[in-house]
Amino acid sequence: MSESNSRPSILVNGQISEDAWRSVDDESPVPSEGDVIVSLARWQRDRPELGDRLGRTAVRLDPEHSGRELADAFDALDMIVVDFPKFTDGRGYTIARRLREQLGWRKALRAQGDVLPDQVFFMQRCGFDVLALRADKSLETAQRALSAFSVSYQGAADDPRPLYRRRPEGVVRSARAS
Amino acid sequence: MYRYDEHDATIIRERVAQFHDQVARRLSGEISENEFKPLRLQNGLYMQLHAYMLRVAVPYGWLSSAQLHRLAHVARTWDKGYGHLSTRQNVQYNWPALEDVPKILAALAEVEMHAVQTSGNCIRNTTSDHFAGVAREELEDPRPYCELIRQWSTFHPEFAALPRKFKIAVTGSPRDRAAVQIHDIGIRIVENEAGERGFEILVGGGLGRTPRIARSIRDFLPKADLLSYLEAILRVYNEQGRRDNKYKARIKILVDALGVDAFREAVEAEWAEIKDGAMKLTDEELARVAKHFEPPAYESLEGGDALLAGKKLSPNRRFAAWLESNVEPHKVPGYAAVVITVKSPGRPPGDITADHMDAVAELAERFGFGEIVITHRQNLCIPDVRIDQLEALWAELDALALGEANYFRATDIIACPGLDYCSLANARSIPVAQRLTERLHKLERLEGVGELTINISGCINACGHHHVGNIGVLGIDKQGEEFYQLMLGGSSAEDASLGKILGPAIPSDEIVDAVDRVLDAYLSLRNDGERFLDCVRRVGTRSFKERVYV
Ligand code: SF4
């Protein structure tokens, strides 16, 4: 990827916001100011300099990564990006849940690449709070799609409890039992 | 059976609205066909040779009479007056128009039905034993676990874009009618040495181009851990399954590549991280779901097995044969489970008319508890019929031309859509099934041969499960001519095995004679009381080959 694919608008926690982030490829110099996204390979190569910047720094993971590669870098990073080269490749959902639920990443988690409105509901459930939609896609449609369902059966990054641990009836029943 | 609560109803209502919106955006061009494809597939909408096919989910095959009436209504209103029972216990419509699909889904939602995840690269509808809850030898009713899996897998946010489709089957009986060993995950309810109930977990079964019998990765999984363990398996598959070649993307290929031990270790490592988390099933939840499957109000009846044995002596030979083949012992004395085969001369296997759906729904009200089950072999079952009413039921079925005595007999054929409907086919399947049925449907022949399964696929993708038919028939293309390969000795039951190729492929106009000769060979080779499958296993395919290729 060359200098930036930076897009004017993204969804941040469901709100349309300006995209301050810019992607820097593995060979170009990284400016010390501004918010930049670098690849995992770049991060692993240039970690000392990248950790010393004035601006914010994010690392991009690809589908073949697991998320564990960054487990020791959480303090140094401001955002983690997961790339979806094809929307039919669902590995990024697993990476997101692992980062959120098992490794404990609390800061921003961004989905980018082939991100389409009909996938954002699941992305949000897996822990993505920043959604950089594919450039030709409508942010408004995506915004609506975030609330496609008001109930979910499973727990995920948004709420680890499956429906059976959220049911008021269930709570009442166990309260009675005790 | 399971009844929706407000949450289930909300989810399905919101799904209808979501798909309505997606179809509108497709029709307006906002979404490309490429982007729409996984969306429509996960709503059961599949593109066939001539038209869309809509596959409606029937969770583990279980229907109420009201639901079956509604399926009849859909067939009449939006299709050509019939539907199709699938090998995964669902119902398919072959001719719906895209713009009608949201209306069909809305009509289904009114009776707690949907088409969620019946196609596409996601976790499909879970299948099970059609005698669940009534089979005499059953250890425990598998349906509550199927329902738990249904809920867990429905719109699972992490597993909506898997490398390939993913199928799970559960049996609670040592006799496997759910073909669990040819599923991506097969689950058996078992008891450990301490007398506790739990699950044995098998993975990596499947047919297609690389047929595999599933391998066990866990002898005993405590009940409370069911969903977290499945989640761990799916996670390993989602991350490591191949995505570069759709024919190598199923979990069986991953299990082959890693080896079953390494695969198990990967699953156990993932599972260790989540097993004690919020997914652990609570006693309340297990009890809440099990309550939906409590036995109906059986009467206490006299006579039981003796009564059934007596009826088999009936002078009406067709009725007696039907009792022998289509009626299964029940765990409650005085009751039996009845299979209604929809296969008889002139009908494509699995097709059922709207009138027949209505008629069976009504018979299930009168003779059963208003419940009907779709079987893996594409028939219908009324699970609870009083033995003293079997004759009256049979008379009504017979009047409807649904009284055929051929469950697990030579004409109870599974056939894929084949060249008539499928763009991938090499040869036709349905006409071969019909010609075989024409030849073999005489009662003497069916009774003489006894238990036998014939499965037909129109190409190596094996949708007709030819590898696991006692006789498998595979369509191949030889310079534009339809030929068929015969395989013998397959089974999808507890003694699962893959059939062996008998000899050179046979031209279409000779295939029926060849199958007939296979049956003659069996009759001359068998020991007393020996099933076809056991005979093939004992004598080997060579003895058959000598008698078939003459
Ligand atoms: S087995 Fe082949 S011909 Fe038959 S339905 Fe499947 S893909 Fe089509």
XYZ file of C-alpha atoms and ligand atoms in Angstrom:
736
model
C 0.000 0.000 0.000
C 1.361 3.421 -0.871
C 1.008 6.760 0.899
C -2.383 6.824 2.548
C -5.738 5.697 1.449
C -6.958 8.090 4.017
C -10.634 8.675 3.786
C -12.536 11.715 4.782
C -15.059 9.904 6.964
C -15.317 6.853 9.185
C -17.622 5.622 11.924
C -16.287 5.990 15.426
C -18.561 4.441 18.021
C -21.361 4.732 15.509
C -20.815 8.429 14.774
C -19.639 9.784 11.454
C -16.253 11.351 12.112
C -13.320 12.662 10.172
C -10.536 10.185 9.629
C -7.353 11.603 11.133
C -5.322 8.473 10.417
C -2.991 7.950 7.561
C -1.336 4.711 6.418
C 2.414 4.724 5.840
C 3.975 1.924 3.823
C 7.013 -0.035 4.913
C 9.556 2.019 2.970
C 8.394 5.631 3.357
C 9.633 7.723 6.271
C 7.252 8.010 9.186
C 6.593 11.620 10.201
C 7.039 12.270 13.896
C 3.761 14.133 14.123
C 0.287 13.077 13.070
C -1.563 9.818 13.438
C -0.136 6.975 11.402
C -0.881 3.328 10.713
C 2.025 1.006 9.971
C 2.188 -2.682 9.179
C 3.111 -5.259 11.798
C 6.371 -5.928 9.947
C 7.271 -2.228 10.085
C 6.415 -2.074 13.751
C 8.576 -5.069 14.539
C 11.460 -3.610 12.542
C 11.313 0.012 13.700
C 9.721 -0.259 17.085
C 12.191 2.022 18.953
C 11.677 4.997 16.606
C 7.955 4.395 16.241
C 7.549 4.277 20.010
C 9.125 7.698 20.266
C 6.812 9.707 18.050
C 4.826 12.771 19.036
C 1.759 11.701 17.077
C -0.355 8.621 17.682
C 0.695 5.243 16.268
C -1.371 2.289 15.158
C -0.369 -1.143 13.820
C -2.204 -2.968 11.086
C -2.772 -6.725 11.356
C -3.592 -8.890 8.368
C -5.889 -11.931 8.386
C -3.044 -14.391 8.876
C -2.074 -12.746 12.161
C -3.587 -13.749 15.475
C -3.371 -10.554 17.540
C -0.955 -12.170 19.994
C 1.938 -10.556 18.078
C 1.063 -7.250 19.757
C 0.360 -8.519 23.262
C 3.525 -6.889 24.625
C 3.001 -3.622 22.752
C -0.332 -2.481 24.113
C 1.145 0.380 26.134
C 3.009 1.759 23.137
C 0.079 1.737 20.724
C -2.931 3.996 20.367
C -4.939 1.859 17.997
C -4.900 -1.573 16.386
C -6.139 -1.968 12.843
C -7.400 -5.212 11.341
C -7.434 -5.351 7.582
C -10.185 -7.156 5.653
C -8.763 -7.685 2.166
C -12.006 -9.466 1.187
C -15.265 -9.173 3.065
C -15.772 -12.923 2.743
C -12.612 -13.602 4.747
C -13.784 -13.757 8.359
C -10.474 -14.244 10.136
C -10.453 -10.624 11.269
C -13.475 -11.254 13.487
C -11.537 -13.836 15.463
C -8.524 -11.535 15.743
C -10.777 -8.788 17.114
C -12.429 -10.956 19.727
C -9.094 -12.341 20.868
C -7.666 -8.828 21.241
C -10.675 -7.645 23.194
C -11.731 -10.628 25.249
C -8.566 -12.604 25.803
C -5.668 -10.178 25.496
C -7.484 -7.234 27.044
C -6.973 -4.525 24.433
C -9.116 -1.564 25.530
C -8.129 1.222 23.150
C -9.421 1.802 19.621
C -9.848 -1.169 17.287
C -10.335 -0.352 13.639
C -11.661 -2.455 10.765
C -10.589 -1.378 7.335
C -10.384 -2.654 3.794
C -13.388 -4.404 2.263
C -15.670 -3.186 5.042
C -19.304 -3.121 3.913
C -22.462 -1.914 5.681
C -23.873 -5.433 5.953
C -20.874 -6.623 7.939
C -20.618 -3.823 10.488
C -23.144 -5.258 12.925
C -20.950 -8.312 13.412
C -17.776 -6.212 13.465
C -19.097 -4.050 16.221
C -20.061 -7.127 18.235
C -16.539 -8.502 17.821
C -15.089 -5.336 19.322
C -14.409 -2.944 16.469
C -15.273 0.612 17.478
C -13.734 2.308 14.433
C -15.114 1.327 11.041
C -13.369 2.598 7.933
C -15.830 1.599 5.243
C -14.837 0.894 1.695
C -14.730 4.263 -0.084
C -17.806 3.687 -2.274
C -20.060 2.630 0.599
C -22.635 4.713 2.402
C -21.806 5.617 5.996
C -25.485 6.285 6.663
C -26.475 2.775 5.568
C -23.726 1.391 7.756
C -24.875 3.513 10.666
C -28.381 2.076 10.340
C -27.006 -1.456 10.050
C -25.306 -1.101 13.433
C -28.691 -1.459 15.070
C -30.025 -4.248 12.791
C -30.677 -6.420 15.835
C -31.698 -5.385 19.320
C -31.033 -8.818 20.850
C -28.260 -11.360 20.329
C -28.043 -14.919 21.579
C -24.287 -15.117 22.063
C -21.874 -13.212 24.168
C -19.124 -11.384 22.284
C -16.798 -8.440 22.837
C -19.699 -6.006 23.300
C -21.150 -8.091 26.128
C -19.515 -11.378 27.083
C -22.741 -12.747 28.546
C -24.837 -14.997 26.328
C -28.564 -14.308 26.391
C -29.014 -16.988 29.049
C -26.986 -14.925 31.481
C -28.876 -11.750 30.615
C -32.471 -12.968 30.811
C -34.381 -11.251 33.569
C -36.439 -14.453 33.898
C -33.234 -16.412 34.466
C -32.144 -14.040 37.174
C -35.527 -14.234 38.856
C -35.534 -18.002 38.706
C -32.100 -18.368 40.274
C -32.974 -15.742 42.865
C -35.991 -17.837 43.814
C -33.902 -20.966 43.903
C -31.509 -19.499 46.442
C -41.343 -28.754 20.726
C -39.504 -25.472 21.071
C -41.730 -22.387 21.160
C -40.327 -18.911 20.637
C -40.107 -16.486 23.504
C -40.086 -12.726 22.954
C -36.339 -12.708 22.208
C -36.536 -15.360 19.494
C -39.504 -13.573 17.946
C -37.694 -10.217 17.997
C -34.585 -11.640 16.357
C -36.568 -13.230 13.526
C -38.690 -10.100 13.033
C -35.578 -7.960 12.828
C -34.054 -10.449 10.398
C -37.040 -10.133 8.054
C -36.711 -6.338 8.146
C -32.965 -6.539 7.572
C -33.312 -8.806 4.558
C -36.145 -6.715 3.168
C -33.784 -3.741 3.234
C -30.946 -5.758 1.686
C -33.151 -6.931 -1.191
C -34.280 -3.338 -1.784
C -30.660 -2.182 -1.905
C -29.830 -5.026 -4.290
C -32.722 -4.148 -6.588
C -31.707 -0.461 -6.555
C -28.126 -1.401 -7.396
C -26.621 -0.101 -4.142
C -25.251 -3.594 -3.511
C -23.577 -5.598 -6.266
C -24.556 -9.230 -6.903
C -21.159 -10.224 -5.590
C -21.775 -8.454 -2.294
C -25.366 -9.634 -2.133
C -24.494 -13.281 -2.667
C -23.378 -14.166 0.890
C -26.301 -12.153 2.274
C -28.893 -14.018 0.263
C -27.181 -17.350 0.829
C -27.301 -16.853 4.587
C -30.986 -16.288 4.062
C -31.316 -19.577 2.230
C -31.543 -18.095 -1.242
C -29.473 -20.099 -3.668
C -29.067 -19.650 -7.415
C -29.863 -22.794 -9.390
C -29.837 -23.537 -13.100
C -33.214 -21.978 -13.884
C -34.211 -19.922 -10.873
C -33.613 -19.099 -7.226
C -34.069 -21.850 -4.689
C -35.208 -20.899 -1.186
C -34.242 -23.249 1.611
C -36.337 -22.859 4.737
C -34.828 -23.922 8.049
C -36.584 -26.637 9.986
C -34.533 -26.824 13.183
C -33.506 -30.490 13.610
C -36.430 -31.387 11.361
C -39.202 -30.653 13.850
C -42.464 -29.063 12.676
C -45.858 -28.352 14.176
C -48.975 -29.022 12.114
C -49.489 -25.266 11.848
C -45.988 -24.858 10.437
C -46.471 -27.623 7.877
C -49.759 -26.032 6.810
C -47.870 -22.774 6.357
C -45.222 -24.492 4.233
C -48.072 -25.801 2.056
C -49.440 -22.276 1.771
C -46.036 -20.964 0.667
C -45.796 -23.740 -1.941
C -49.189 -22.816 -3.363
C -48.845 -19.055 -3.230
C -45.271 -18.418 -4.276
C -44.093 -21.659 -5.837
C -45.521 -24.282 -8.179
C -47.574 -26.139 -5.595
C -44.848 -28.322 -4.157
C -41.766 -28.256 -2.002
C -38.785 -30.499 -1.469
C -37.583 -32.220 1.705
C -33.789 -32.015 1.979
C -31.322 -34.501 3.451
C -30.596 -31.962 6.151
C -34.214 -31.960 7.261
C -35.064 -28.614 5.673
C -37.660 -27.646 3.076
C -36.726 -26.166 -0.290
C -38.720 -24.262 -2.864
C -37.402 -24.307 -6.393
C -39.226 -21.417 -8.041
C -39.615 -18.312 -5.856
C -39.124 -14.845 -7.345
C -36.549 -12.659 -5.577
C -39.037 -9.871 -4.886
C -41.445 -12.357 -3.237
C -38.839 -13.696 -0.839
C -39.303 -11.006 1.855
C -43.050 -11.778 1.768
C -42.388 -15.498 2.119
C -40.063 -14.830 5.046
C -42.692 -12.653 6.703
C -45.299 -15.410 6.253
C -42.889 -17.918 7.776
C -41.994 -15.633 10.680
C -45.677 -15.644 11.715
C -45.330 -19.348 12.520
C -41.856 -19.049 14.065
C -39.963 -20.092 10.953
C -37.177 -18.592 8.884
C -34.449 -19.332 6.353
C -31.535 -18.195 8.496
C -28.182 -19.768 7.692
C -29.549 -22.550 5.524
C -26.871 -21.830 2.954
C -23.588 -19.945 2.718
C -20.289 -20.221 4.544
C -21.696 -20.243 8.036
C -22.940 -22.677 10.654
C -25.948 -24.360 9.099
C -29.112 -25.702 10.633
C -28.253 -28.417 13.169
C -29.693 -31.821 12.308
C -30.655 -34.739 14.473
C -32.419 -38.070 14.873
C -35.983 -38.015 13.537
C -36.941 -40.384 16.360
C -35.490 -37.987 18.962
C -37.444 -38.159 22.192
C -39.264 -41.373 21.256
C -36.672 -43.952 20.175
C -36.671 -46.888 22.533
C -32.898 -47.292 22.680
C -32.256 -43.559 23.114
C -30.015 -42.481 25.987
C -31.338 -38.925 26.075
C -33.357 -36.579 23.891
C -30.859 -34.624 21.729
C -33.266 -31.804 20.812
C -32.512 -29.478 23.738
C -28.844 -29.526 22.732
C -29.743 -28.930 19.099
C -31.775 -25.926 20.185
C -28.928 -24.586 22.322
C -26.648 -24.941 19.316
C -29.231 -23.249 17.108
C -29.321 -20.237 19.379
C -25.566 -20.060 19.814
C -24.921 -20.308 16.073
C -27.669 -17.931 14.910
C -26.018 -14.701 13.759
C -22.831 -15.655 15.550
C -20.779 -12.516 14.905
C -17.435 -14.278 14.623
C -18.456 -17.127 12.323
C -20.458 -15.505 9.534
C -17.617 -15.639 7.011
C -16.090 -19.076 7.500
C -13.851 -20.706 4.891
C -16.817 -22.885 3.887
C -20.189 -24.190 5.063
C -20.300 -25.892 8.433
C -22.687 -28.649 9.492
C -23.365 -30.068 12.926
C -25.464 -33.120 13.813
C -26.427 -34.539 17.205
C -27.666 -37.972 18.212
C -28.820 -39.159 21.612
C -29.154 -42.742 20.515
C -26.541 -45.437 19.895
C -28.352 -46.100 16.610
C -27.306 -43.225 14.420
C -30.078 -41.941 12.167
C -28.548 -38.468 11.966
C -25.396 -39.434 10.041
C -23.222 -37.685 12.630
C -20.039 -39.225 11.249
C -20.364 -37.428 7.932
C -20.738 -33.987 9.499
C -18.169 -31.282 10.181
C -18.974 -31.832 13.831
C -20.816 -34.915 15.026
C -22.053 -35.029 18.603
C -23.105 -38.144 20.486
C -24.701 -38.062 23.890
C -22.780 -40.558 25.997
C -22.404 -41.632 29.604
C -19.004 -41.787 31.296
C -17.811 -44.325 33.834
C -19.136 -42.231 36.683
C -22.598 -42.417 35.111
C -22.656 -38.733 34.107
C -24.101 -37.649 30.803
C -22.047 -35.626 28.387
C -20.941 -35.615 24.778
C -18.503 -37.375 22.542
C -17.237 -34.918 19.924
C -16.276 -35.984 16.410
C -14.857 -33.708 13.730
C -13.998 -33.669 10.083
C -16.609 -35.899 8.521
C -18.039 -35.068 5.141
C -18.579 -36.273 1.612
C -17.880 -34.254 -1.544
C -14.652 -34.796 -3.433
C -12.751 -35.905 -0.372
C -15.082 -38.140 1.605
C -14.131 -38.612 5.245
C -15.602 -40.366 8.240
C -15.410 -38.053 11.268
C -12.774 -38.661 13.907
C -13.308 -38.446 17.632
C -11.428 -35.657 19.408
C -13.048 -35.960 22.811
C -14.570 -38.986 24.497
C -16.415 -37.034 27.098
C -17.353 -33.376 27.322
C -19.434 -32.236 30.298
C -22.794 -30.804 29.259
C -22.089 -27.350 30.626
C -19.129 -27.015 28.267
C -20.912 -27.788 25.015
C -21.007 -24.302 23.543
C -17.542 -23.182 24.599
C -16.057 -26.335 23.094
C -17.881 -25.801 19.820
C -16.715 -22.210 19.820
C -13.105 -23.349 20.244
C -13.426 -25.760 17.292
C -14.977 -23.083 15.107
C -12.288 -20.593 16.058
C -9.486 -22.952 15.070
C -11.294 -23.662 11.816
C -12.032 -20.004 11.076
C -8.390 -19.065 11.534
C -6.647 -22.069 10.034
C -9.052 -23.511 7.468
C -7.923 -23.023 3.878
C -9.443 -20.146 1.966
C -7.523 -20.462 -1.288
C -9.492 -23.375 -2.777
C -13.153 -24.023 -2.052
C -12.706 -27.750 -2.515
C -10.084 -27.816 0.203
C -11.803 -25.463 2.610
C -13.897 -27.820 4.727
C -12.716 -28.682 8.221
C -11.993 -32.288 7.184
C -9.076 -31.013 5.067
C -7.696 -29.046 8.021
C -7.975 -32.086 10.277
C -6.157 -34.136 7.620
C -3.449 -31.502 7.215
C -2.740 -30.981 10.912
C -3.386 -34.562 11.934
C -6.137 -35.305 14.383
C -3.869 -35.015 17.437
C -2.506 -31.590 16.533
C -5.996 -30.456 15.666
C -7.248 -31.614 19.057
C -4.390 -29.794 20.799
C -5.204 -26.569 18.980
C -8.852 -26.863 20.012
C -8.019 -27.690 23.603
C -5.645 -24.708 23.798
C -8.353 -22.317 22.568
C -10.892 -23.947 24.813
C -8.679 -23.595 27.910
C -8.944 -19.819 27.497
C -12.740 -19.695 27.384
C -14.085 -22.767 29.113
C -14.599 -21.168 32.479
C -16.046 -17.967 31.104
C -19.579 -16.748 30.574
C -20.363 -19.403 27.956
C -20.611 -22.137 30.539
C -24.177 -23.378 30.361
C -26.140 -22.774 33.514
C -28.433 -25.360 35.083
C -31.278 -22.875 34.623
C -30.647 -22.638 30.899
C -30.356 -26.397 30.430
C -33.626 -26.804 32.336
C -35.347 -23.941 30.519
C -34.606 -25.398 27.083
C -35.279 -29.006 28.114
C -38.710 -27.957 29.335
C -39.748 -27.254 25.752
C -39.232 -30.913 24.907
C -41.086 -32.535 27.772
C -43.028 -35.584 26.635
C -46.610 -34.981 25.502
C -49.579 -36.310 27.478
C -49.344 -40.016 26.659
C -52.176 -42.285 27.697
C -51.361 -45.446 29.558
C -52.180 -48.187 27.120
C -52.193 -51.944 27.232
C -50.815 -54.382 24.745
C -47.775 -52.568 23.362
C -45.405 -54.824 21.474
C -47.736 -57.817 21.490
C -50.415 -55.733 19.815
C -47.983 -54.595 17.144
C -46.738 -58.150 16.578
C -50.343 -59.278 16.195
C -51.085 -56.606 13.628
C -48.153 -57.723 11.527
C -50.084 -60.934 10.942
C -52.787 -58.929 9.192
C -54.097 -60.574 6.021
C -53.649 -57.227 4.313
C -50.124 -57.809 3.059
C -49.452 -54.191 2.171
C -50.433 -53.026 5.631
C -48.365 -55.774 7.254
C -45.358 -54.827 5.132
C -45.805 -51.175 6.074
C -45.824 -52.072 9.766
C -42.623 -53.995 9.229
C -40.750 -51.261 7.369
C -42.273 -47.919 8.381
C -43.205 -48.354 12.040
C -40.612 -48.017 14.770
C -40.826 -49.166 18.412
C -41.521 -46.331 20.840
C -40.297 -45.765 24.382
C -43.859 -45.424 25.634
C -45.900 -48.666 25.677
C -48.798 -48.664 23.253
C -47.265 -46.067 20.921
C -45.160 -46.248 17.786
C -43.300 -43.811 15.561
C -44.457 -43.803 11.963
C -42.474 -42.851 8.882
C -44.450 -41.597 5.905
C -42.366 -42.067 2.799
C -43.074 -39.636 0.014
C -41.275 -41.830 -2.490
C -43.236 -43.867 -4.980
C -43.204 -44.349 -8.765
C -43.460 -41.123 -10.719
C -42.288 -38.786 -7.951
C -38.870 -37.180 -7.701
C -37.374 -38.262 -4.351
C -38.114 -35.740 -1.630
C -40.698 -33.725 -3.536
C -43.997 -33.253 -1.767
C -47.110 -31.442 -2.942
C -48.876 -28.740 -0.965
C -51.923 -31.006 -0.715
C -49.848 -33.773 0.806
C -48.301 -31.350 3.274
C -51.735 -30.242 4.389
C -52.975 -33.813 4.589
C -50.031 -34.988 6.714
C -50.332 -31.928 8.967
C -53.950 -32.815 9.556
C -53.228 -36.511 10.179
C -50.578 -35.512 12.706
C -53.256 -33.573 14.589
C -55.662 -36.480 14.589
C -53.311 -39.397 15.121
C -50.371 -37.759 16.873
C -49.720 -34.666 18.960
C -49.643 -32.262 16.037
C -45.929 -32.763 15.391
C -44.141 -33.911 12.251
C -40.455 -34.570 11.708
C -38.550 -34.419 8.440
C -36.116 -37.307 8.207
C -32.566 -37.343 6.853
C -33.779 -39.692 4.070
C -36.260 -37.026 2.956
C -39.421 -38.501 4.404
C -41.863 -37.393 7.097
C -42.430 -38.913 10.494
C -45.276 -38.713 12.990
C -43.468 -39.593 16.187
C -46.335 -40.599 18.487
C -49.136 -42.783 17.121
C -51.211 -45.213 19.166
C -50.619 -48.766 17.999
C -54.357 -49.431 18.053
C -54.822 -46.605 15.548
C -52.103 -47.628 13.108
C -54.492 -49.400 10.803
C -56.815 -46.402 10.572
C -53.838 -44.099 9.919
C -52.443 -46.401 7.254
C -55.812 -46.583 5.495
C -55.901 -42.797 5.252
C -52.288 -42.609 4.103
C -52.912 -45.296 1.535
C -55.889 -43.379 0.179
C -53.526 -40.412 -0.268
C -50.927 -42.620 -1.995
C -48.653 -42.085 1.010
C -48.893 -45.600 2.405
C -45.877 -47.006 0.591
C -44.057 -49.656 2.647
C -40.550 -48.624 1.689
C -38.768 -46.845 4.532
C -35.129 -48.017 4.274
C -36.094 -50.198 1.332
C -34.706 -50.172 -2.198
C -37.045 -47.425 -3.447
C -36.405 -45.080 -0.505
C -33.808 -43.399 -2.685
C -31.846 -40.226 -1.975
C -31.048 -38.341 -5.168
C -29.512 -34.903 -5.637
C -31.122 -32.418 -8.092
C -28.660 -33.485 -10.789
C -28.552 -32.252 -14.345
C -32.215 -31.266 -14.335
C -31.559 -28.390 -11.911
C -27.900 -28.121 -11.046
C -25.305 -26.312 -13.129
C -22.460 -28.442 -11.751
C -23.983 -31.782 -12.709
C -22.442 -34.352 -15.022
C -25.544 -36.484 -15.281
C -29.176 -36.665 -14.287
C -30.078 -38.107 -10.885
C -33.840 -37.806 -10.536
C -34.757 -39.756 -13.703
C -32.422 -42.565 -12.631
C -34.141 -42.652 -9.237
C -37.495 -42.774 -10.975
C -36.480 -45.575 -13.317
C -35.065 -47.566 -10.411
C -38.270 -47.009 -8.441
C -40.314 -48.146 -11.418
C -38.309 -51.359 -11.581
C -38.063 -52.140 -7.874
C -41.306 -50.934 -6.348
C -43.162 -54.278 -6.371
C -43.802 -55.398 -2.831
C -42.272 -58.851 -3.352
C -39.029 -57.276 -4.525
C -38.912 -54.710 -1.717
C -39.676 -57.280 0.956
C -37.352 -59.841 -0.582
C -34.393 -57.480 -0.514
C -35.242 -55.864 2.824
C -33.167 -53.088 4.371
C -31.235 -51.203 1.719
C -30.260 -47.633 0.904
C -29.575 -46.334 -2.594
C -28.043 -42.864 -2.902
C -27.504 -41.041 -6.192
C -25.325 -37.990 -6.971
C -25.068 -36.227 -10.310
C -21.373 -35.373 -9.827
C -18.476 -35.783 -7.430
C -19.755 -33.043 -5.144
C -21.841 -35.834 -3.649
C -24.973 -33.947 -2.582
C -26.831 -37.244 -3.017
C -24.464 -38.894 -0.486
C -23.512 -41.694 -2.871
C -20.440 -42.645 -0.818
C -22.606 -43.698 2.104
C -25.419 -45.435 0.263
C -25.414 -49.229 0.644
C -25.535 -48.847 -3.110
C -24.070 -45.573 -4.342
C -24.635 -44.251 -7.845
C -22.397 -41.471 -9.156
C -23.069 -39.670 -12.425
C -20.068 -39.025 -14.640
C -19.669 -37.515 -18.046
C -17.958 -39.538 -20.763
C -17.575 -37.384 -23.862
C -20.996 -35.880 -23.430
C -22.683 -39.192 -22.518
C -24.182 -39.844 -19.100
C -22.503 -42.754 -17.340
C -22.851 -43.998 -13.800
C -20.400 -45.533 -11.406
C -21.684 -48.040 -8.872
C -20.353 -48.221 -5.322
C -21.217 -50.841 -2.759
C -20.981 -51.007 1.017
C -21.440 -47.422 2.161
C -23.289 -46.489 5.324
C -23.990 -43.286 7.236
C -25.272 -45.050 10.348
C -23.326 -45.913 13.515
C -21.304 -48.367 11.414
C -20.422 -45.599 8.930
C -18.252 -46.544 5.978
C -17.516 -45.351 2.467
C -18.622 -47.483 -0.449
C -16.147 -49.137 -2.820
C -16.284 -48.735 -6.576
C -17.615 -51.906 -8.159
C -16.175 -51.640 -11.673
C -16.204 -49.577 -14.856
C -18.881 -46.916 -15.285
C -22.144 -48.040 -16.832
C -24.126 -46.248 -19.545
C -27.404 -44.663 -18.546
C -29.634 -47.168 -20.312
C -27.959 -50.097 -18.526
C -27.780 -48.734 -14.989
C -31.163 -50.029 -13.849
C -30.381 -53.562 -15.039
C -27.028 -53.359 -13.283
C -28.613 -52.404 -9.949
C -31.140 -55.188 -10.418
C -28.274 -57.627 -10.880
C -26.606 -56.313 -7.712
C -29.773 -57.224 -5.836
C -29.972 -60.649 -7.465
C -26.344 -61.210 -6.527
C -27.153 -60.305 -2.940
C -30.092 -62.712 -2.818
C -27.884 -65.551 -3.997
C -24.920 -64.654 -1.755
C -26.588 -63.785 1.508
C -26.782 -65.877 4.649
C -30.046 -66.242 6.451
C -31.309 -62.908 7.711
C -28.205 -61.077 6.556
C -28.708 -57.439 5.489
C -27.405 -56.275 2.141
C -24.725 -54.162 3.817
C -23.486 -57.012 5.979
C -23.423 -59.336 2.994
C -21.284 -56.906 0.976
C -18.942 -56.512 3.907
C -18.639 -60.255 4.349
C -18.136 -61.376 0.771
C -16.455 -58.246 -0.627
C -17.225 -56.431 -3.851
C -15.477 -58.949 -6.105
C -18.213 -61.581 -5.785
C -20.697 -58.917 -6.738
C -18.632 -57.684 -9.619
C -18.559 -61.129 -11.214
C -22.327 -61.237 -11.149
C -22.996 -57.680 -12.279
C -20.564 -57.289 -15.190
C -21.742 -60.271 -17.262
S -23.959 -33.743 -6.499
Fe -23.320 -32.454 -8.195
S -25.053 -32.563 -9.571
Fe -25.806 -33.226 -7.626
S -26.611 -31.362 -6.678
Fe -24.527 -31.645 -5.975
S -23.324 -30.398 -7.329
Fe -25.293 -30.714 -8.335
